[in-house]
Coordinates of N, CA, C and O in Angstrom, one line a residue:
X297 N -28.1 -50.3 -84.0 CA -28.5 -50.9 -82.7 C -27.3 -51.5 -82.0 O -27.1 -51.2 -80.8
X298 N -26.6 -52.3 -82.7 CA -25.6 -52.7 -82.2 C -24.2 -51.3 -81.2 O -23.7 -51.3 -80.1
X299 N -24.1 -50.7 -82.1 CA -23.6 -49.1 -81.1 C -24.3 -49.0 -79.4 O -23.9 -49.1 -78.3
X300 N -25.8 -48.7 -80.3 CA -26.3 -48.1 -79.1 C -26.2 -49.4 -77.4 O -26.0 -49.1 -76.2
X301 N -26.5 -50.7 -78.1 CA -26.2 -51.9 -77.3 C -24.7 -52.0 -76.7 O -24.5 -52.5 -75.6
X302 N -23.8 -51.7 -77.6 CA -22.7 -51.3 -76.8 C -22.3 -50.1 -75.8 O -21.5 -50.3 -74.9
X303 N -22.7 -49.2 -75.9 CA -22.7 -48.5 -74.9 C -23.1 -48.4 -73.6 O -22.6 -47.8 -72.7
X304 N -24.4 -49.2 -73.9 CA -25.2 -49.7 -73.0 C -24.3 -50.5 -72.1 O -24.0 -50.2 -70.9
X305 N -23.9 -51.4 -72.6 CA -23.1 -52.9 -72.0 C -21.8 -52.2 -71.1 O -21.6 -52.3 -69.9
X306 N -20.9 -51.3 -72.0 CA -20.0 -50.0 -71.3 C -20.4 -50.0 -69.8 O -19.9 -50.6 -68.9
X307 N -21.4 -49.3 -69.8 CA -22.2 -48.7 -68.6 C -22.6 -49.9 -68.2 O -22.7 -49.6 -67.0
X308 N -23.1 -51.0 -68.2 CA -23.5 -52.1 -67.2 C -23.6 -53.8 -67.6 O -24.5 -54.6 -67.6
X309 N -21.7 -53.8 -68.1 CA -21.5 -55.1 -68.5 C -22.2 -56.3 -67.7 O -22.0 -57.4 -68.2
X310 N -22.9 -56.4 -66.4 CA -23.5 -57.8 -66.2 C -24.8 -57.9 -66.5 O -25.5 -58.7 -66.0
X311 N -25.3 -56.8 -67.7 CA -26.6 -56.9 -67.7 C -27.0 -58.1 -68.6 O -26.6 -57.9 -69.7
X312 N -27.4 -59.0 -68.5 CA -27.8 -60.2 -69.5 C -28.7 -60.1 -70.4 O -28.7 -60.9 -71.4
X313 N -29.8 -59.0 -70.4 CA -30.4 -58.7 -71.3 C -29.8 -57.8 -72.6 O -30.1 -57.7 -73.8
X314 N -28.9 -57.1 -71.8 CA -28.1 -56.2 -73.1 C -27.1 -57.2 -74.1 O -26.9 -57.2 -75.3
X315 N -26.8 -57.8 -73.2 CA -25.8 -58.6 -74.2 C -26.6 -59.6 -75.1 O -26.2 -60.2 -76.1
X316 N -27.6 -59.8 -74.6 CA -28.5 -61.0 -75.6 C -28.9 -60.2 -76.7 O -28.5 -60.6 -77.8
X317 N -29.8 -58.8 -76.6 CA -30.1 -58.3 -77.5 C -29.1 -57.4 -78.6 O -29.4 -57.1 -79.7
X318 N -27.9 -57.3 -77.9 CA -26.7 -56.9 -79.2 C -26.7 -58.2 -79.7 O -27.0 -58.3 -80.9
X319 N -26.3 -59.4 -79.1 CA -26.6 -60.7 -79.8 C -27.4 -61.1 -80.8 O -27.0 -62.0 -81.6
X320 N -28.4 -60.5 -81.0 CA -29.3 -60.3 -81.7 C -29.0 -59.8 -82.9 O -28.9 -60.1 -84.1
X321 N -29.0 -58.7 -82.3 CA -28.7 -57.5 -83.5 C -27.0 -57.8 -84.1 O -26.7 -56.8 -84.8
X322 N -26.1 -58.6 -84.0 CA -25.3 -58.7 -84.5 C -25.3 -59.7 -85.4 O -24.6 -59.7 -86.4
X323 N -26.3 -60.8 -84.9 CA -26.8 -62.0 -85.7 C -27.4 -61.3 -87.0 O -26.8 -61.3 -88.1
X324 N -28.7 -60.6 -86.6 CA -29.2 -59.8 -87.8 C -28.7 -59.2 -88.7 O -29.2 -59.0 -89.8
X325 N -27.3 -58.8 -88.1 CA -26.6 -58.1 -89.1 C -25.3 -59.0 -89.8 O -24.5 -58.5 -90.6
X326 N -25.3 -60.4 -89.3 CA -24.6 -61.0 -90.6 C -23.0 -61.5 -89.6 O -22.0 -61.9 -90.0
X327 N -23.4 -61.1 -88.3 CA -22.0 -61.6 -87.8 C -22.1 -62.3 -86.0 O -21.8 -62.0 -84.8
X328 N -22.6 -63.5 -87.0 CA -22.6 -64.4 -86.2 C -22.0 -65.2 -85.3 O -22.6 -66.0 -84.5
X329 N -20.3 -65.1 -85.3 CA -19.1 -65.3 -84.7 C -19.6 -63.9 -83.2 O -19.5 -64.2 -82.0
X330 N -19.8 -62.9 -83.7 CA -20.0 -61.9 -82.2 C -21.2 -62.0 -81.6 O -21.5 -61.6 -80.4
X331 N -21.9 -62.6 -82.3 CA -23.4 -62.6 -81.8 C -23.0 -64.2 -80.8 O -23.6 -64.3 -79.8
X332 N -22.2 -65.1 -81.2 CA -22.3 -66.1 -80.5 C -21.6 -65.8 -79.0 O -22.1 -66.3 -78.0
X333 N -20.2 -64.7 -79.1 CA -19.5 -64.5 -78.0 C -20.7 -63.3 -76.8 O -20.7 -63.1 -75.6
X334 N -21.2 -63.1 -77.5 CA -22.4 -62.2 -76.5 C -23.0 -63.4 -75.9 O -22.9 -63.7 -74.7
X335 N -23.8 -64.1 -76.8 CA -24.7 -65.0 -76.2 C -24.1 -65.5 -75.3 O -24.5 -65.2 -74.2
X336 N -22.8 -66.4 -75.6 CA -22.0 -67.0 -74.6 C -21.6 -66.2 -72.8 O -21.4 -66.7 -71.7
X337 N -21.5 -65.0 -73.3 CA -21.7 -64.1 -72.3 C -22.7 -63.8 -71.1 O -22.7 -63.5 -69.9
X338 N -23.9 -64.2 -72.1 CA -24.8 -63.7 -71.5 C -25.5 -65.2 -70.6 O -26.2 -65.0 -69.5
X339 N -25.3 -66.0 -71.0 CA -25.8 -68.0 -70.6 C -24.5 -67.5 -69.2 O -24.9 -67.5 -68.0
X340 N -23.4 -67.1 -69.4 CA -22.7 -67.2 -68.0 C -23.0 -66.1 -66.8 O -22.7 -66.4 -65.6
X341 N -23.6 -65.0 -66.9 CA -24.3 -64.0 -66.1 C -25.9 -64.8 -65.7 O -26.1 -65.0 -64.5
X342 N -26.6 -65.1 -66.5 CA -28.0 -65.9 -66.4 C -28.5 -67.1 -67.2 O -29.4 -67.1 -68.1
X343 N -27.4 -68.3 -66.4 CA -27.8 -69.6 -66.8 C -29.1 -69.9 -67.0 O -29.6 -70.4 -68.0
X344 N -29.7 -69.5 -65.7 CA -31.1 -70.1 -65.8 C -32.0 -69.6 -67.1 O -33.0 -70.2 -67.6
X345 N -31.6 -68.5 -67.4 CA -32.9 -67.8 -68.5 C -32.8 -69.1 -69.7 O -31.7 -69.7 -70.0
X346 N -33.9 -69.4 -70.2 CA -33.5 -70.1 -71.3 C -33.5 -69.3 -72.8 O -32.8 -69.7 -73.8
X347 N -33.8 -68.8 -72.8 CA -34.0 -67.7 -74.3 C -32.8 -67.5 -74.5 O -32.7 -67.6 -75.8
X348 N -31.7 -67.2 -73.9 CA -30.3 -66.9 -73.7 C -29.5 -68.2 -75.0 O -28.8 -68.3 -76.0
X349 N -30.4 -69.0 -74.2 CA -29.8 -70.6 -75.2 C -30.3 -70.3 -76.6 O -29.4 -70.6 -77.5
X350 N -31.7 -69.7 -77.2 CA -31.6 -69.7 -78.3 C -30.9 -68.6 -78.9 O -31.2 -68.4 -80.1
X351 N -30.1 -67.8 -78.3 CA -29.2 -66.7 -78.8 C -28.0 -67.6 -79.7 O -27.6 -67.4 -80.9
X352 N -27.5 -68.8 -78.7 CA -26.6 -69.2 -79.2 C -26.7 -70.1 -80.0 O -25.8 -70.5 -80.8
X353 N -28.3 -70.8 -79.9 CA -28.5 -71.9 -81.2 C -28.5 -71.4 -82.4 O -27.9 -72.0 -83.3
X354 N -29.3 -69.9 -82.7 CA -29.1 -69.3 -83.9 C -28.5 -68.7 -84.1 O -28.5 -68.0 -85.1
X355 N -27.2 -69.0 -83.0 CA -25.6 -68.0 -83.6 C -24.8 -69.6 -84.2 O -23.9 -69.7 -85.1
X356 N -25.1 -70.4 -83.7 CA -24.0 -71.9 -84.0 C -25.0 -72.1 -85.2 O -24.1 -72.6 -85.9
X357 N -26.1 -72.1 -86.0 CA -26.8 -72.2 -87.0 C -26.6 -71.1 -87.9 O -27.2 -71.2 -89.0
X358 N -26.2 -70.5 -87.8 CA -25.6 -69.5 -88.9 C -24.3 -69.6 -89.1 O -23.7 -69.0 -90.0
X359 N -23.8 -70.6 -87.9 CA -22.4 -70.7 -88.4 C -22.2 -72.0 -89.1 O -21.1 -72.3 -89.6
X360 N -22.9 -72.4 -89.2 CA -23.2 -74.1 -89.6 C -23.3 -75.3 -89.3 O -23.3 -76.3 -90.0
X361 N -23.3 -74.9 -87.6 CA -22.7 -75.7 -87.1 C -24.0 -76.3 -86.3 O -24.5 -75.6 -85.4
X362 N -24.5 -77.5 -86.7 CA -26.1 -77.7 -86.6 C -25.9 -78.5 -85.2 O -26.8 -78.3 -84.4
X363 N -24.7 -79.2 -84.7 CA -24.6 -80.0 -83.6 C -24.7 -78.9 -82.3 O -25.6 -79.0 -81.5
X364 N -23.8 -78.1 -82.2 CA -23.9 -77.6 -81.4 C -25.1 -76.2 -81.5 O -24.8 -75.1 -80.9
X365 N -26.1 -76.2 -82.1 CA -26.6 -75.2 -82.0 C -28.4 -75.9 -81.6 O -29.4 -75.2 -81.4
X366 N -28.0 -77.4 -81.6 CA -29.3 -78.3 -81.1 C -28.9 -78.4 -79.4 O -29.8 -78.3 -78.6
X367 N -27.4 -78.7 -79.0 CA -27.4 -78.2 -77.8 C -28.1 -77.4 -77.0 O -28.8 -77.5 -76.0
X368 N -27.4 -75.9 -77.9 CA -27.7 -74.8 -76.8 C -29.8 -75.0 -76.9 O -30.6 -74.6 -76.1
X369 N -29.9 -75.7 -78.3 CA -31.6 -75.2 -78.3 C -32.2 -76.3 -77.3 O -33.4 -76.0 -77.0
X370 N -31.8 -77.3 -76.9 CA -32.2 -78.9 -76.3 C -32.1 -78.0 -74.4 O -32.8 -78.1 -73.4
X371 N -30.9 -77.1 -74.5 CA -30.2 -76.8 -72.7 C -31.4 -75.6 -73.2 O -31.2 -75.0 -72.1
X372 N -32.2 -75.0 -73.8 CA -32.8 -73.7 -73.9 C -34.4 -74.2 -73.4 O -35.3 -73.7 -72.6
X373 N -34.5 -75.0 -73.9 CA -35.6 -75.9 -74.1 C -36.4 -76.3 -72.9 O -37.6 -76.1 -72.6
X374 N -35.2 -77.2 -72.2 CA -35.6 -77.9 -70.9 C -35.4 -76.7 -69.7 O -35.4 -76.9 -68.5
X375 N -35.2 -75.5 -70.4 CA -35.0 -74.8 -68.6 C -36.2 -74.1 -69.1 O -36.5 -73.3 -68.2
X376 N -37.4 -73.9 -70.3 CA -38.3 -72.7 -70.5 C -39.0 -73.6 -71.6 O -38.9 -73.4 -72.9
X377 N -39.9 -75.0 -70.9 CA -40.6 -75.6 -72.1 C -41.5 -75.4 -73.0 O -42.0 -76.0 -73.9
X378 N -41.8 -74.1 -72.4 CA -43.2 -73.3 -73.5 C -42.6 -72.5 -74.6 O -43.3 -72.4 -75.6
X379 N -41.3 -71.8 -74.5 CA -40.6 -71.4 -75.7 C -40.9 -72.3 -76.8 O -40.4 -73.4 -77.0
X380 N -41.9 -71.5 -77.4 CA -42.0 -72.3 -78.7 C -40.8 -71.5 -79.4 O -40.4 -72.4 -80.3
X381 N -40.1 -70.6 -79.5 CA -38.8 -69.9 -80.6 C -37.9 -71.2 -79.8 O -37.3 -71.8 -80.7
X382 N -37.7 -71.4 -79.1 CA -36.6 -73.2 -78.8 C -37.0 -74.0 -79.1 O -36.4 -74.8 -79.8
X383 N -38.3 -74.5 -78.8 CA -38.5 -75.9 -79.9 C -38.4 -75.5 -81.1 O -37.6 -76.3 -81.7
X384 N -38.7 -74.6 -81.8 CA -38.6 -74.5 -83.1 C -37.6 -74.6 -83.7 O -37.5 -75.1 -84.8
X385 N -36.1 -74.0 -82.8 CA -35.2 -74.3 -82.8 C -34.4 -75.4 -82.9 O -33.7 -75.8 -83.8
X386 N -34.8 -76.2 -81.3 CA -34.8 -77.8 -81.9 C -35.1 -78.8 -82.9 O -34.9 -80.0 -82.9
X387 N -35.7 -78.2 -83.6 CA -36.5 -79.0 -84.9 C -35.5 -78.4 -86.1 O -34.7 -79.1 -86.8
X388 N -35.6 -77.5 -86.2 CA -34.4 -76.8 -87.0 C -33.3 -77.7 -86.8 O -33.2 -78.6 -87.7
X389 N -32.5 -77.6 -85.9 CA -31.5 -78.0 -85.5 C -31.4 -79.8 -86.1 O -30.5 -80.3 -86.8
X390 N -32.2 -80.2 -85.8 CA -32.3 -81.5 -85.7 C -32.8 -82.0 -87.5 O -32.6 -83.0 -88.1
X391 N -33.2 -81.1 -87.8 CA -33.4 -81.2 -89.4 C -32.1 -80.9 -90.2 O -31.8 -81.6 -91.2
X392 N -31.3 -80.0 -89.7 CA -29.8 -79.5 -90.4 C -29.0 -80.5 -90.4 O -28.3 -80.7 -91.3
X393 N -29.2 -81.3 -89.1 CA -28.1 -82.1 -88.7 C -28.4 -83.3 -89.2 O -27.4 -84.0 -89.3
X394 N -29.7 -84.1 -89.7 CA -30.2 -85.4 -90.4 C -29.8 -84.7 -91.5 O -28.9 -85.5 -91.9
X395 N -29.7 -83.6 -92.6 CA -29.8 -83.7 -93.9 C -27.7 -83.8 -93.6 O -27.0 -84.5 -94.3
X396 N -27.1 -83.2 -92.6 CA -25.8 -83.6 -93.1 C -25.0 -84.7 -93.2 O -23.9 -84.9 -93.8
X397 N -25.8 -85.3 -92.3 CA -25.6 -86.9 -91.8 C -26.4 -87.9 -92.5 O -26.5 -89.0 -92.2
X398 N -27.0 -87.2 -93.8 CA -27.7 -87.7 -94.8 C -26.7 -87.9 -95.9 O -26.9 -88.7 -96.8
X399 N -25.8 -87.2 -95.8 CA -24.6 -86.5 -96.9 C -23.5 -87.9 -96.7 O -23.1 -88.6 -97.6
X400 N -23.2 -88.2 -95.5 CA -22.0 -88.9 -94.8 C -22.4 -90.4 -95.4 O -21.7 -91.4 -95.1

């Protein structure tokens, strides 16, 4: 998937849905450092979409990084408040980050 998603992007790098869904599919596949530079790609072509934000919450959450991955899910949240996959995210997020600050 990831191939065929790049080729795609080749032929029409401002598309924001291509780059979300290799985002995706790069996450799925375990490389979540490129899945986040897509997402990040894709939040700067179409700020407004909020789903975009949970691209990068579950790419900063696989990286382990629970602070910044409640961000993108909180900025995902407030532009698309019926996304239940971003609140869910925010809860996630906000659970990672109390058990590490549970640790401290």
């Amino acid at each position: 998937a990831v191939r065929c998603y790049s080729e795609a992007i080749r032929l029409d790098p401002s598309n924001a849905t291509l780059l979300s869904n290799r985002s995706l599919a790069l996450l799925n596949g375990g490389e979540a450092a490129r899945a986040l530079t897509d997402a990040d790609a894709a939040v700067a072509l179409d700020p407004h979409w909020g789903k975009l934000y949970g691209r990068k919450g579950a790419a900063h959450l696989a990286m382990g990084d629970a602070y910044d991955a409640l961000l993108a899910y909180r900025e995902g949240a407030a532009l698309d408040p019926s996304n239940k996959t971003l609140k869910r995210g925010v809860l996630d997020a906000e659970a990672k980050l109390s058990a590490l600050t549970a640790d401290i």
